[in-house]
Tab-separated table of C-alpha atoms in Angstrom:
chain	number	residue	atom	x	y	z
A	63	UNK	CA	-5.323	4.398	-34.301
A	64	UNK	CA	-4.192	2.802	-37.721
A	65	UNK	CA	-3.693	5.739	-39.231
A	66	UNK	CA	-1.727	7.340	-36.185
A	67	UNK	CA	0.954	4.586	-36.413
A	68	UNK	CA	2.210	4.966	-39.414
A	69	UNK	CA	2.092	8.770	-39.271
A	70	UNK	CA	4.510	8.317	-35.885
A	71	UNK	CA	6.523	6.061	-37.760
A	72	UNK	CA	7.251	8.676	-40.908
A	73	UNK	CA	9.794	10.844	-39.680
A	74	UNK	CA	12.197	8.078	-38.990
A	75	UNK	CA	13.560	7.659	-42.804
A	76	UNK	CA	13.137	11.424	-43.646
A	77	UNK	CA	15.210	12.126	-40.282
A	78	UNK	CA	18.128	9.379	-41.306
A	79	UNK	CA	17.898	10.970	-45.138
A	80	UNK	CA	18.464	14.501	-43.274
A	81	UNK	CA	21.478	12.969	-41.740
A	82	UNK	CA	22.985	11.234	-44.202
A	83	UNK	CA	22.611	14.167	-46.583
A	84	UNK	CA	24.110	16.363	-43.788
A	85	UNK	CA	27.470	13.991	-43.275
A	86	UNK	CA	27.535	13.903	-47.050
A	87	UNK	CA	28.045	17.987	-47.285
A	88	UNK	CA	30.010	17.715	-44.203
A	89	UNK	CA	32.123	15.904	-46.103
A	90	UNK	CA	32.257	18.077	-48.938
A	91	UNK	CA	33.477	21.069	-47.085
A	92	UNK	CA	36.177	19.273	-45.370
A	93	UNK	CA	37.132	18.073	-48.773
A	94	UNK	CA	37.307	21.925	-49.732
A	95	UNK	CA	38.971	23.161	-46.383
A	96	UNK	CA	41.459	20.959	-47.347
A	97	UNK	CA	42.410	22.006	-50.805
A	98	UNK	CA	42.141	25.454	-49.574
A	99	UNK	CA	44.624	24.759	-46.580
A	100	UNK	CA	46.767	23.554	-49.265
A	101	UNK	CA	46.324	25.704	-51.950
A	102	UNK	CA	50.068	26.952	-51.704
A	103	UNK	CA	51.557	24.005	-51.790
A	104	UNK	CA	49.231	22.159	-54.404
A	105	UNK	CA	49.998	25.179	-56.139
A	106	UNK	CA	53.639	24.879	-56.165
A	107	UNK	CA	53.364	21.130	-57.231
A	108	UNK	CA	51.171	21.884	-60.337
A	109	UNK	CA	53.771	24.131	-61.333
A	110	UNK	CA	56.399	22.021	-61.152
A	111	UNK	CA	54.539	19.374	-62.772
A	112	UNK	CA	53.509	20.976	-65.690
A	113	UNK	CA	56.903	21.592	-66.680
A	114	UNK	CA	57.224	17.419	-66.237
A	115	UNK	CA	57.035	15.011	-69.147
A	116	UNK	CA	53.486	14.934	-69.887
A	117	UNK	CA	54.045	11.004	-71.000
A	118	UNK	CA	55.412	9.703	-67.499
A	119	UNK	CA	52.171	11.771	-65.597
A	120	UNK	CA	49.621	9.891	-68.134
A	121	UNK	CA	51.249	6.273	-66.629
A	122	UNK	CA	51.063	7.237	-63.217
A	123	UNK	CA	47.438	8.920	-63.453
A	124	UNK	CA	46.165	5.412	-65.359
A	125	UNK	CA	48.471	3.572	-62.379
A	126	UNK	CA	46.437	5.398	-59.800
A	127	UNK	CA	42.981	4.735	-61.427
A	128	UNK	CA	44.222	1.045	-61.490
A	129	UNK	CA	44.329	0.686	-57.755
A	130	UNK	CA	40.990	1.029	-57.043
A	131	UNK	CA	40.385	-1.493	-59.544
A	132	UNK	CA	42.976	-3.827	-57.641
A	133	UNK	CA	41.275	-3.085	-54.502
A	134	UNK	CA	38.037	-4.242	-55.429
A	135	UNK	CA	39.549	-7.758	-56.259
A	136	UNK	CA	41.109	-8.343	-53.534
A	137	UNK	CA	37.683	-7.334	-51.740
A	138	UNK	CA	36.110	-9.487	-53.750
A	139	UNK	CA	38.661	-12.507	-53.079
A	140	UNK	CA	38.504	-12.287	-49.118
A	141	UNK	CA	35.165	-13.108	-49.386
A	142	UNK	CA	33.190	-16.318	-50.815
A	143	UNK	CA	30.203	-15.209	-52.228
A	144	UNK	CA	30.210	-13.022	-55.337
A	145	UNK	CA	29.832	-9.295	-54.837
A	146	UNK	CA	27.651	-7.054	-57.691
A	147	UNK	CA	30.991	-5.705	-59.365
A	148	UNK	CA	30.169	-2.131	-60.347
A	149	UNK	CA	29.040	-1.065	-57.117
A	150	UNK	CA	31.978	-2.920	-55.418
A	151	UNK	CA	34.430	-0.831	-57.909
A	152	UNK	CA	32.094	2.463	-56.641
A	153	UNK	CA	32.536	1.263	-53.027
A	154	UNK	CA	36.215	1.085	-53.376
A	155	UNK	CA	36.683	4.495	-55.070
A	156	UNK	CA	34.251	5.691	-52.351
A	157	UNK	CA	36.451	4.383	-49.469
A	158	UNK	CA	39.662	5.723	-50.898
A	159	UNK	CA	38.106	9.579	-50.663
A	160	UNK	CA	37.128	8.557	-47.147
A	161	UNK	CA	39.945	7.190	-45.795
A	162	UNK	CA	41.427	10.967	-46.335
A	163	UNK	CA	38.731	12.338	-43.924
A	164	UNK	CA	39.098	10.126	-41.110
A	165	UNK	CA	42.180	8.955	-39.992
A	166	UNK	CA	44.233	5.444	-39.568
A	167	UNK	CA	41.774	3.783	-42.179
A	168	UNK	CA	38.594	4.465	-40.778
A	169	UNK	CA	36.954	5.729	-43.631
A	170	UNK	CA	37.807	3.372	-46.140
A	171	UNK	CA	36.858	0.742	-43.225
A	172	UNK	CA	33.640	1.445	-42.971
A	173	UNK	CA	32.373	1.862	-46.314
A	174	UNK	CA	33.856	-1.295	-47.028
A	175	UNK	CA	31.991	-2.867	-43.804
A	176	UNK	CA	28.909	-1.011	-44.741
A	177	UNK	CA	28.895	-2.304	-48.367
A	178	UNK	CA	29.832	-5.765	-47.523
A	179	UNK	CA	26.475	-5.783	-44.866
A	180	UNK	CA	24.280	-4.162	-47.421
A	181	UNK	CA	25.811	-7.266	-49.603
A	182	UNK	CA	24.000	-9.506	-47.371
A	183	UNK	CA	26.439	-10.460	-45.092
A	184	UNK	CA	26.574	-10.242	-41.027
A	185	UNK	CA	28.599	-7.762	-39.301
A	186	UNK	CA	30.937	-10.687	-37.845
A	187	UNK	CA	31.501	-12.069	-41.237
A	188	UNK	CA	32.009	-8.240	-43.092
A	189	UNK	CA	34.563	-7.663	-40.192
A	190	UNK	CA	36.302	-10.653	-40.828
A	191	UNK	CA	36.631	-10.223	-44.511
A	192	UNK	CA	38.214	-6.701	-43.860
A	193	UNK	CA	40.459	-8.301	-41.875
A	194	UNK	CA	41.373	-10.713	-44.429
A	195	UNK	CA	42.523	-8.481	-47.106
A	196	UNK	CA	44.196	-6.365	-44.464
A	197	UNK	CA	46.100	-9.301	-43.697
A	198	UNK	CA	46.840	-10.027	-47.234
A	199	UNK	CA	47.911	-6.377	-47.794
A	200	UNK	CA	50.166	-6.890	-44.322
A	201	UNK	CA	51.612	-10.065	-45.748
A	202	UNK	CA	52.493	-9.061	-49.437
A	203	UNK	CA	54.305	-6.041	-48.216
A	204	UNK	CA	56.317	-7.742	-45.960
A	205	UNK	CA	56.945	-10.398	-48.288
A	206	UNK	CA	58.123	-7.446	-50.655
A	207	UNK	CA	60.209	-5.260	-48.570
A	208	UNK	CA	62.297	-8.210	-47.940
A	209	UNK	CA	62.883	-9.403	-50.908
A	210	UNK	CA	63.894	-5.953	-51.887
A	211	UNK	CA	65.820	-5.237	-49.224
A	212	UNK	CA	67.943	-8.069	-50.352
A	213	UNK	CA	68.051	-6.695	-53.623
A	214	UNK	CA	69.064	-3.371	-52.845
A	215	UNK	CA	71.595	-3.763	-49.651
A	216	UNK	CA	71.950	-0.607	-47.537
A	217	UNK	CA	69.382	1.442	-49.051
A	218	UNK	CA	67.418	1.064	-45.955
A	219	UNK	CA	69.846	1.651	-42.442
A	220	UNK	CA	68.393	0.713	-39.419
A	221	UNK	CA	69.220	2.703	-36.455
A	222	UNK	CA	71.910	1.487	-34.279
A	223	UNK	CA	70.321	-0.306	-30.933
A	224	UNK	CA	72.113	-1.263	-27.515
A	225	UNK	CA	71.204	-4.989	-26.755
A	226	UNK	CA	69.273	-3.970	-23.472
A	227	UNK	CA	67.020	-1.961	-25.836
A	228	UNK	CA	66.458	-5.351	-28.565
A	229	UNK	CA	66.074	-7.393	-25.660
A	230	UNK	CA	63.359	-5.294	-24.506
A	231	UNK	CA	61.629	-4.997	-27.662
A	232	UNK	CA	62.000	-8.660	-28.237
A	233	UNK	CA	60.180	-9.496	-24.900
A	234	UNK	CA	57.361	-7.170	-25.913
A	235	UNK	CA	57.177	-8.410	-28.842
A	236	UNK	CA	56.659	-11.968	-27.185
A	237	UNK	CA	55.104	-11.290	-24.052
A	238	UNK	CA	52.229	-9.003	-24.567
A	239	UNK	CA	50.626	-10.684	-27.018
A	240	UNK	CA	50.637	-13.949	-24.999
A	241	UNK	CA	49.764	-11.918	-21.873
A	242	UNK	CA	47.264	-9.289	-22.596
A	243	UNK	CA	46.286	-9.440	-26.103
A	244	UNK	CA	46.181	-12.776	-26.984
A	245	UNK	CA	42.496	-13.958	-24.989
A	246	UNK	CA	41.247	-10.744	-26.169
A	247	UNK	CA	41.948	-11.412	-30.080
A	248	UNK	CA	42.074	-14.973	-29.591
A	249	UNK	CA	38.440	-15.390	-30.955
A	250	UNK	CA	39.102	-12.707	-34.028
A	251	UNK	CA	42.234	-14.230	-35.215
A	252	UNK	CA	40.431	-17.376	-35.396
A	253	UNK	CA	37.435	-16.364	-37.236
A	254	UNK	CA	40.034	-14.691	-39.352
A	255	UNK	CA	42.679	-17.685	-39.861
A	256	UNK	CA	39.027	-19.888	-41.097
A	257	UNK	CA	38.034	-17.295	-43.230
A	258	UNK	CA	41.274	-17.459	-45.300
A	259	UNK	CA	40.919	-21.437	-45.452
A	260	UNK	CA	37.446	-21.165	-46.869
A	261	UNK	CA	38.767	-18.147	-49.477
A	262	UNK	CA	41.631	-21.015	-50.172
A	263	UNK	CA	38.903	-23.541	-50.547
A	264	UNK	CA	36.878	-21.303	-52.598
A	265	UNK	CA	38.196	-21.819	-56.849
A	266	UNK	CA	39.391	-18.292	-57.969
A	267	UNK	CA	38.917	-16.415	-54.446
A	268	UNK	CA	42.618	-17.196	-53.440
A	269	UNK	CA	44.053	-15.558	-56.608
A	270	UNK	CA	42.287	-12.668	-56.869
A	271	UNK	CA	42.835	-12.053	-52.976
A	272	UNK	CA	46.961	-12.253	-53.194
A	273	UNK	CA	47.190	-10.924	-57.035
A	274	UNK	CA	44.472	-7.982	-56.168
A	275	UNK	CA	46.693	-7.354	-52.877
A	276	UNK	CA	49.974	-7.448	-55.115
A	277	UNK	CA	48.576	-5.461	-57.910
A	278	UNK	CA	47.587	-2.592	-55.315
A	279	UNK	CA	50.951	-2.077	-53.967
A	280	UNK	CA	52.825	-2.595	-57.390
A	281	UNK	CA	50.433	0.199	-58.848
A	282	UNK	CA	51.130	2.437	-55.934
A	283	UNK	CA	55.063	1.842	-56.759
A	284	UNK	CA	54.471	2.667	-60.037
A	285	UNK	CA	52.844	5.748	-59.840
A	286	UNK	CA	55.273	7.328	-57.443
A	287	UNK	CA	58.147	5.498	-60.370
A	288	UNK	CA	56.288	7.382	-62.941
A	289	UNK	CA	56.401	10.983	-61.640
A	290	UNK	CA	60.267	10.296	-60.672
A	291	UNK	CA	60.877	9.676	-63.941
A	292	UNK	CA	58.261	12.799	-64.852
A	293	UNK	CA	60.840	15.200	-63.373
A	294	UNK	CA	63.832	12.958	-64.146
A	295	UNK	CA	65.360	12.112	-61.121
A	296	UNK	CA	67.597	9.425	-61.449
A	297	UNK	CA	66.380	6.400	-59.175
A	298	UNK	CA	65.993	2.763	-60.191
A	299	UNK	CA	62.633	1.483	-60.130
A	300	UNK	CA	63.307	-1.323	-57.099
A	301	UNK	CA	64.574	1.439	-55.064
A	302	UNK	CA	61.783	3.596	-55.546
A	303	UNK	CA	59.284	0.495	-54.725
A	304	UNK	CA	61.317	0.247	-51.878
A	305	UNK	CA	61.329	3.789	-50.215
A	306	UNK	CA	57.464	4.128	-51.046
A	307	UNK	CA	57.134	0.800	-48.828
A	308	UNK	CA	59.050	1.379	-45.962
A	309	UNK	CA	58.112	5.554	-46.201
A	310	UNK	CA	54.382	4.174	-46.332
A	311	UNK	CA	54.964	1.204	-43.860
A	312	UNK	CA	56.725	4.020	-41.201
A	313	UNK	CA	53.473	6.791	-41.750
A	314	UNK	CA	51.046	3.528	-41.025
A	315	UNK	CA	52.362	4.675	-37.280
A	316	UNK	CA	51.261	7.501	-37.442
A	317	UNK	CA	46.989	7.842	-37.566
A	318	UNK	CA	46.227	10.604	-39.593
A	319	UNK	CA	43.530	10.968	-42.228
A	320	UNK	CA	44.849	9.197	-45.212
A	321	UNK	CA	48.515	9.445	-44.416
A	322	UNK	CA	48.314	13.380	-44.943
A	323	UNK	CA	51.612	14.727	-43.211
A	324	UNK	CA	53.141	11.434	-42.375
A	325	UNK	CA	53.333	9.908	-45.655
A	326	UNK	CA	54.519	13.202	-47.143
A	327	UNK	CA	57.078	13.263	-44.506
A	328	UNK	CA	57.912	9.946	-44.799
A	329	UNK	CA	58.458	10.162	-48.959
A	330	UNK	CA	60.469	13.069	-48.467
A	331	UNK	CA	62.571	11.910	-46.452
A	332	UNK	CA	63.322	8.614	-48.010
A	333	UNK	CA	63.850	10.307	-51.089
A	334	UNK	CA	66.183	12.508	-49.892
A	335	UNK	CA	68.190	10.047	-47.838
A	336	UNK	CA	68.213	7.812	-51.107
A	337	UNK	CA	70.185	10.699	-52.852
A	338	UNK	CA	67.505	12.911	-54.198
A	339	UNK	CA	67.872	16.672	-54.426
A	340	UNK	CA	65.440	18.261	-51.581
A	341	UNK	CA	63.445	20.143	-54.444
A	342	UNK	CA	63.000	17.338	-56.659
A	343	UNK	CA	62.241	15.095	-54.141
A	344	UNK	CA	59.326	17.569	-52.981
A	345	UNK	CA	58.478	17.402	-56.546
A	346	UNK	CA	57.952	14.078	-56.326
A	347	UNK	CA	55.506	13.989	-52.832
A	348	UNK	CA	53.721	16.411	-54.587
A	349	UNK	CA	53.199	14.331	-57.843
A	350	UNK	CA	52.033	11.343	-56.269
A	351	UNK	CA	49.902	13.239	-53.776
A	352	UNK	CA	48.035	14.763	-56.425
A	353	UNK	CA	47.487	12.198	-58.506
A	354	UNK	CA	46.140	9.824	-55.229
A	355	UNK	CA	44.908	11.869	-52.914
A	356	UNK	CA	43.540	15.350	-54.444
A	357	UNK	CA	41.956	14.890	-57.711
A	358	UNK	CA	40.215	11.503	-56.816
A	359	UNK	CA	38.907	13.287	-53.645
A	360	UNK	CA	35.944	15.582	-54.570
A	361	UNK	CA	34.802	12.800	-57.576
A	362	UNK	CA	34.786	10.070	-54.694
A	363	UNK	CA	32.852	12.166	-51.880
A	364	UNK	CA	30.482	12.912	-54.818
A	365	UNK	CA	30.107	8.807	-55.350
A	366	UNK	CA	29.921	8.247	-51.776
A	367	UNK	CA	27.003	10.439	-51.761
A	368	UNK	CA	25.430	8.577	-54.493
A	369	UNK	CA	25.992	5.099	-52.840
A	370	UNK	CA	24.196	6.525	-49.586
A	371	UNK	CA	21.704	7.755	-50.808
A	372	UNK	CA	20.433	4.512	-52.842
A	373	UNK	CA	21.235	2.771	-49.501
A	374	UNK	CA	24.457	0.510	-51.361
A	375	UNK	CA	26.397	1.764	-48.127
């Protein structure tokens, strides 16, 4: 009967490798349905860009590679104890690839969650810290976009509303959190709210949560800066920092696997309302698209792989 246990027990690690390898190439062939869906398009963009200044690209690709960087400090800083920091770097380039397979942030949610728990901590805590940086992100961009905003008056026009309509928005705003949402995330915003007290409490956490959070969106201004000035269009960089954060703000609405479609959209048209010409402003999507979002993809599956299968994630 000893020997019968353990021979019952085998297939349980073998089956979990099977399906971890299997979500792994699962992942891989999305990754290449996707290019392939795109093909036209990527291939339009290429073209475009190679006729850019070569210079400009070169900033914006080492501005991309930066945010993962960024990322990973401010993962590190919503959390008190000290994470290994090359496999929290690997996590975080994981996550971005993954957050473009599953939509609203999924992905990149949980292979943070997953590498925070293999880090030793308890799903509650791992949850909270997610929700820490995600409030730090929330925070800085709002922070920025009105500070900008005052800087650059009527770049962004707000739809005209009747009064009935901000009245009713107003009460919303106001009333369902205090009516249905509030006892249900009463507990969570808590846990949350002590969290960033013991970060604050915690020497160097606090400034590599906000700077980290900073850094990320600054970088992600920058590259999309960079490739405007690739195929010189003519924008100042605080306008650009501000069309990439409300464009990217307005395709958070919209849950789709790593902004794909919305936050296209959503450049696009900001560009184009900001002055620039409809091809050059496509130029631009494409640019930063590329540089974020394509060639990072397949390399990142590939590490997510990795980190699965020595159990990181």
């Amino acid at each position: 009967m000893a020997d019968v246990v353990p021979a019952a027990r085998q297939p349980g690690p073998r089956r979990r490798a099977c399906w971890q390898a299997a979500l792994t190439l699962a992942g891989l062939v999305g990754a290449v349905w996707l290019v392939r869906r795109h093909w036209p398009v990527l291939h339009t963009g290429a073209v475009r860009l190679a006729l850019a200044d070569h210079g400009w690209l070169l900033l914006a690709a080492t501005a991309a590679a930066g945010t993962w960087f960024c990322a990973a400090l401010a993962q590190q800083g919503a959390v008190t104890r000290r994470l290994p920091p090359g496999r929290l770097l690997a996590a975080q380039f994981a996550a971005t690839a993954a957050n473009h397979m599953l939509p609203a942030g999924l992905g990149a949610g949980a292979v943070n969650l997953r590498f925070l728990m293999r880090c030793g901590l308890t799903p509650a805590r791992s949850a909270t810290a997610l929700a820490v940086k995600a409030t730090a992100g929330v925070v800085v961009r709002a922070a920025l976009i009105a500070v900008l905003t005052a800087a650059c008056p009527g770049l962004l026009r707000l739809p005209r509303l009747s009064g009935a309509a901000v009245a009713a928005g107003v009460a919303v705003v106001l009333l369902l959190p205090g009516v249905v949402l509030w006892p249900r995330c009463r507990r969570a915003l808590a846990a949350v709210l002590a969290d960033i007290r013991a970060v604050h409490v915690c020497r160097g956490r606090a400034p590599a949560l906000w700077g980290g959070s900073l850094a990320f969106v600054a970088l992600h201004s920058l590259v999309l800066i960079a490739v405007t000035r690739a195929v010189a269009l003519p924008l100042a960089p605080e306008r650009v920092t501000l069309l990439y954060l409300a464009a990217s703000s307005a395709a958070a609405l919209l849950p789709t696997p790593g902004g794909l479609g919305s936050l296209d959209a959503a450049l696009a048209l900001a560009l184009t309302v900001a002055g620039a010409p409809g091809a050059a402003a496509a130029s631009v999507v494409l640019g930063y698209r590329l540089l974020t979002v394509w060639l990072p993809l397949l390399p990142g599956l590939l590490v997510l792989g990795v980190l699965v299968r020595r159990k990181a994630l």
